[in-house]
Amino acid sequence: MAVKTRRYSARDVTVLVIGLGVAIAVNVSVIWGPTLASIGLSGTDWNGIGPIEWIGGENYHDLSAEYPPFWSAVRNNVLWLGFLGLVATPFGLFCAVLLDRRLRLSRFYQSALYMPVVLSLAVVGFIAQLVYSSDYGVLNAVTGLGVDWLGDSSVNIWVVMVAAGWRHVGYVMIIYLAGLKAVDPALKEAAAIDGANERQAFFRVVFPTLRPVNVIVLVITVIEALRAFDIVYAINKGRNGLELLSVLVTENIVGEASRIGFGSAIAVILLVISMGFIVVYLSQMFREGR
Amino acid sequence: MNQRPPISRRHLLLGTAAAFGVPAVLAGCGSGSPAPAPGGTGGDLGTVTIGSNASDEIPKKTLETVVKGFTQATTKINTVDHNTFQENINRYLRGTPDDVFTWFAGYRMQFFAEQGLAVDISDVWQEIGGNYTQAFKDQSTGVDGKQYFIPFTYYPWAVFYRRSLWQDKGYEPPATLDEFTALARKMKADGLIPIAFADKDGWPAMGTFDILNLRTNGYDFHISLMAGKESWTDPKVKQVFETWRGLMQYHQPAALGRTWQEAGQSLAQKKTGMYLLGMFVAQQFPEADRDDLDFFTFPEINPAYGTDSIDAPIDGYMISAKARNADGAKALLKHFAQPSSQNIATGLDPGTLAAGSKADTSGYSALQKRGAELVSKATHIAQFLDRDTRPDFASTVMIPSLQSFVSEPEQIDPLLASIEKQKANIFR
């Protein structure tokens, strides 16, 4: 009787507890713990040393109404997302399609486009300074312009996005290239026999088969946009026109400032924005699964 | 094995004996003294660790040389990149800090002392106090009236220029703001950019704000404004920004995309006429040109204050509250307070001056001599904006605000209103 009801042996239970337990412990301590702690701390004015005092939603009020860098950061994060999603990613796809047609020297173009991907964004930031610096930069030297590319807050975000896009294009291209190689050539032949021209064949036949790749690229683009940090930090610590939410979190929490409560409030806002994308993505995935 | 002996009465006695100059042989009879380090600076006070932000070549070598002369304990220097050290100071002091750490005088020291992160070293000051003037002691004193800091070196801020260029063009150091403006106008007419300027790093513009405020409203108002006790919407503060706006047309354009090093280069290359910066601007000059570098103190704006105040940030050392070898640490601080130690530093690093008043100035370069003279003439010495106020206010409010002023000098009123609101959120 006892044997019948006991569906797991003691060993099974141990394995389960250890397996699940470790996973849950790691999940709680590394992901949920810090997340909930950030949300909790965002309602305090803790400076990391003294007593923790609850001040409710005051941090949120202060940062939306009285902290000028906040709205610049929100605007720049949106721009960043829009630029990567609407310009850099489609351009990466375009490059992939061109290279997939086996142009002469396509290996060369492929390597050239892929080269920046091996660089960290911080390094891209240093390279960008060599190009854009108003006093000694290549761009002003070659064109004879006197534009303060990095210091003028109405220009700098755009040139920095171009630098970030330089790397992103190669990244997206290589993923799409892999996807395109996997498309059955018979499909294209069939489309050609049906009288479809190149454009129609691509948009009606090839592109839809790339759907799983599209989802991955979309996710990568969103992640890249939200975690953008190193490039602007390398250039001017993410100030004066290059503010991003991730930089403001760091500036307030990690720096000498130690405004942990205030920085947490910014982190929570970044979390809410990311949650929007995560929820859309997951619901999409679940719908597919059904 | 026993690298960090716990503090015992025995060690305390030995430490005091050593500090008062009793030959180390006497103390050497004790057991448990760690073997001297390979470096040869072994002593009877165990090991003292030093957390150092001196990551640049010259300051790093300076510290190493100075510490070599310390024989009462073995020392170990942990060097961290200069900016990283500052940014992580909070976590560093709360974690497992070194016994002694490099830091800055003034409010920036008081802030950490007040949080209980530093050791009271008033007893050390009892002994070495005679090496310093009252002004330096004040800058080492916490809000509770106790000392927490040993001044080591410092560097004054002034307006630097190349003497040869000025001789060629016949320029004279100005004594008033009007003369300063007239000089700038003349330089512009001569095809020079009058005032080199850079604020990509965020902090150099603070120096301009400091000096304009010190000259316009005096030292006491400046310090009280930094402490959050005055309103930023006060017409006195507005006056400072109005003056600055008037001078903006003579400043090097595109400042927010330029580092102080690049601006320093433009001065060295005689493209700009003068540059308000710390004495460390000398680093941007090749050895051969350094004698050509000269300076004058920022001219008078308000006759009530004349030129009685300057920025001259003091660098020095503190003991962390979690120090494991407090006796050794205090002995090391006494070593840093010696004029001989500071002279080694000023000899190796031409951009600094010895903080102690007994240091030997005969070995100073011409620039250092003039720097010392400038400081001795000043009645008040401010530490620099980010050392005279709360670190969170300086980095999260003042840097973006001053940068926004530099890019849009017309928008003074909304800017000051915004600073005042943000100040209220920080100085609760």
JSON list of N, CA and C in Angstrom, two decimals, chain B residues 21 30 53 66 88 90 131 136 146 155 175 236 249 288 333 371 377-378 385:
[
{"chain": "B", "resi": 21, "resn": "GLY", "atom": "N", "xyz": [59.62, 58.37, 18.82]},
{"chain": "B", "resi": 21, "resn": "GLY", "atom": "CA", "xyz": [61.01, 58.32, 18.39]},
{"chain": "B", "resi": 21, "resn": "GLY", "atom": "C", "xyz": [61.89, 57.38, 19.19]},
{"chain": "B", "resi": 30, "resn": "GLY", "atom": "N", "xyz": [59.88, 42.38, 21.14]},
{"chain": "B", "resi": 30, "resn": "GLY", "atom": "CA", "xyz": [58.60, 41.70, 21.26]},
{"chain": "B", "resi": 30, "resn": "GLY", "atom": "C", "xyz": [58.50, 40.55, 20.28]},
{"chain": "B", "resi": 53, "resn": "ASN", "atom": "N", "xyz": [44.17, 56.40, -4.58]},
{"chain": "B", "resi": 53, "resn": "ASN", "atom": "CA", "xyz": [43.59, 56.79, -5.86]},
{"chain": "B", "resi": 53, "resn": "ASN", "atom": "C", "xyz": [44.67, 57.36, -6.78]},
{"chain": "B", "resi": 66, "resn": "VAL", "atom": "N", "xyz": [57.41, 58.13, -0.98]},
{"chain": "B", "resi": 66, "resn": "VAL", "atom": "CA", "xyz": [57.18, 58.66, 0.36]},
{"chain": "B", "resi": 66, "resn": "VAL", "atom": "C", "xyz": [57.02, 57.53, 1.36]},
{"chain": "B", "resi": 88, "resn": "ASN", "atom": "N", "xyz": [33.48, 54.83, -6.05]},
{"chain": "B", "resi": 88, "resn": "ASN", "atom": "CA", "xyz": [33.13, 53.70, -5.20]},
{"chain": "B", "resi": 88, "resn": "ASN", "atom": "C", "xyz": [33.40, 53.94, -3.73]},
{"chain": "B", "resi": 90, "resn": "ASN", "atom": "N", "xyz": [31.89, 55.14, -1.22]},
{"chain": "B", "resi": 90, "resn": "ASN", "atom": "CA", "xyz": [30.88, 54.71, -0.27]},
{"chain": "B", "resi": 90, "resn": "ASN", "atom": "C", "xyz": [30.94, 53.23, 0.02]},
{"chain": "B", "resi": 131, "resn": "ASN", "atom": "N", "xyz": [52.89, 71.61, 12.41]},
{"chain": "B", "resi": 131, "resn": "ASN", "atom": "CA", "xyz": [53.37, 71.61, 11.02]},
{"chain": "B", "resi": 131, "resn": "ASN", "atom": "C", "xyz": [52.42, 72.34, 10.07]},
{"chain": "B", "resi": 136, "resn": "PHE", "atom": "N", "xyz": [44.66, 75.08, 7.31]},
{"chain": "B", "resi": 136, "resn": "PHE", "atom": "CA", "xyz": [44.72, 73.66, 6.95]},
{"chain": "B", "resi": 136, "resn": "PHE", "atom": "C", "xyz": [44.10, 72.79, 8.04]},
{"chain": "B", "resi": 146, "resn": "LYS", "atom": "N", "xyz": [36.41, 67.56, 15.75]},
{"chain": "B", "resi": 146, "resn": "LYS", "atom": "CA", "xyz": [37.57, 66.66, 15.81]},
{"chain": "B", "resi": 146, "resn": "LYS", "atom": "C", "xyz": [38.23, 66.57, 14.44]},
{"chain": "B", "resi": 155, "resn": "TYR", "atom": "N", "xyz": [46.93, 72.13, -4.60]},
{"chain": "B", "resi": 155, "resn": "TYR", "atom": "CA", "xyz": [47.25, 72.90, -5.80]},
{"chain": "B", "resi": 155, "resn": "TYR", "atom": "C", "xyz": [46.26, 74.04, -5.94]},
{"chain": "B", "resi": 175, "resn": "ALA", "atom": "N", "xyz": [43.77, 93.54, -13.13]},
{"chain": "B", "resi": 175, "resn": "ALA", "atom": "CA", "xyz": [43.51, 93.61, -11.70]},
{"chain": "B", "resi": 175, "resn": "ALA", "atom": "C", "xyz": [42.02, 93.68, -11.38]},
{"chain": "B", "resi": 236, "resn": "LYS", "atom": "N", "xyz": [21.98, 87.44, -5.53]},
{"chain": "B", "resi": 236, "resn": "LYS", "atom": "CA", "xyz": [23.43, 87.37, -5.48]},
{"chain": "B", "resi": 236, "resn": "LYS", "atom": "C", "xyz": [23.96, 86.26, -6.39]},
{"chain": "B", "resi": 249, "resn": "GLN", "atom": "N", "xyz": [31.22, 85.08, -24.25]},
{"chain": "B", "resi": 249, "resn": "GLN", "atom": "CA", "xyz": [31.65, 85.31, -25.64]},
{"chain": "B", "resi": 249, "resn": "GLN", "atom": "C", "xyz": [33.18, 85.24, -25.80]},
{"chain": "B", "resi": 288, "resn": "ALA", "atom": "N", "xyz": [60.15, 71.51, -21.54]},
{"chain": "B", "resi": 288, "resn": "ALA", "atom": "CA", "xyz": [60.89, 72.71, -21.96]},
{"chain": "B", "resi": 288, "resn": "ALA", "atom": "C", "xyz": [60.04, 73.97, -21.85]},
{"chain": "B", "resi": 333, "resn": "LEU", "atom": "N", "xyz": [50.22, 58.21, 9.22]},
{"chain": "B", "resi": 333, "resn": "LEU", "atom": "CA", "xyz": [49.71, 59.57, 9.02]},
{"chain": "B", "resi": 333, "resn": "LEU", "atom": "C", "xyz": [50.70, 60.61, 9.53]},
{"chain": "B", "resi": 371, "resn": "GLY", "atom": "N", "xyz": [52.98, 79.74, -6.76]},
{"chain": "B", "resi": 371, "resn": "GLY", "atom": "CA", "xyz": [51.75, 79.14, -6.24]},
{"chain": "B", "resi": 371, "resn": "GLY", "atom": "C", "xyz": [51.67, 79.29, -4.73]},
{"chain": "B", "resi": 377, "resn": "LYS", "atom": "N", "xyz": [48.89, 84.62, 0.31]},
{"chain": "B", "resi": 377, "resn": "LYS", "atom": "CA", "xyz": [48.22, 85.92, 0.26]},
{"chain": "B", "resi": 377, "resn": "LYS", "atom": "C", "xyz": [46.72, 85.80, 0.47]},
{"chain": "B", "resi": 378, "resn": "ALA", "atom": "N", "xyz": [46.18, 84.61, 0.25]},
{"chain": "B", "resi": 378, "resn": "ALA", "atom": "CA", "xyz": [44.72, 84.45, 0.33]},
{"chain": "B", "resi": 378, "resn": "ALA", "atom": "C", "xyz": [44.29, 84.31, 1.78]},
{"chain": "B", "resi": 385, "resn": "LEU", "atom": "N", "xyz": [34.13, 73.24, -5.76]},
{"chain": "B", "resi": 385, "resn": "LEU", "atom": "CA", "xyz": [32.70, 73.00, -5.57]},
{"chain": "B", "resi": 385, "resn": "LEU", "atom": "C", "xyz": [32.39, 71.56, -5.14]}
]
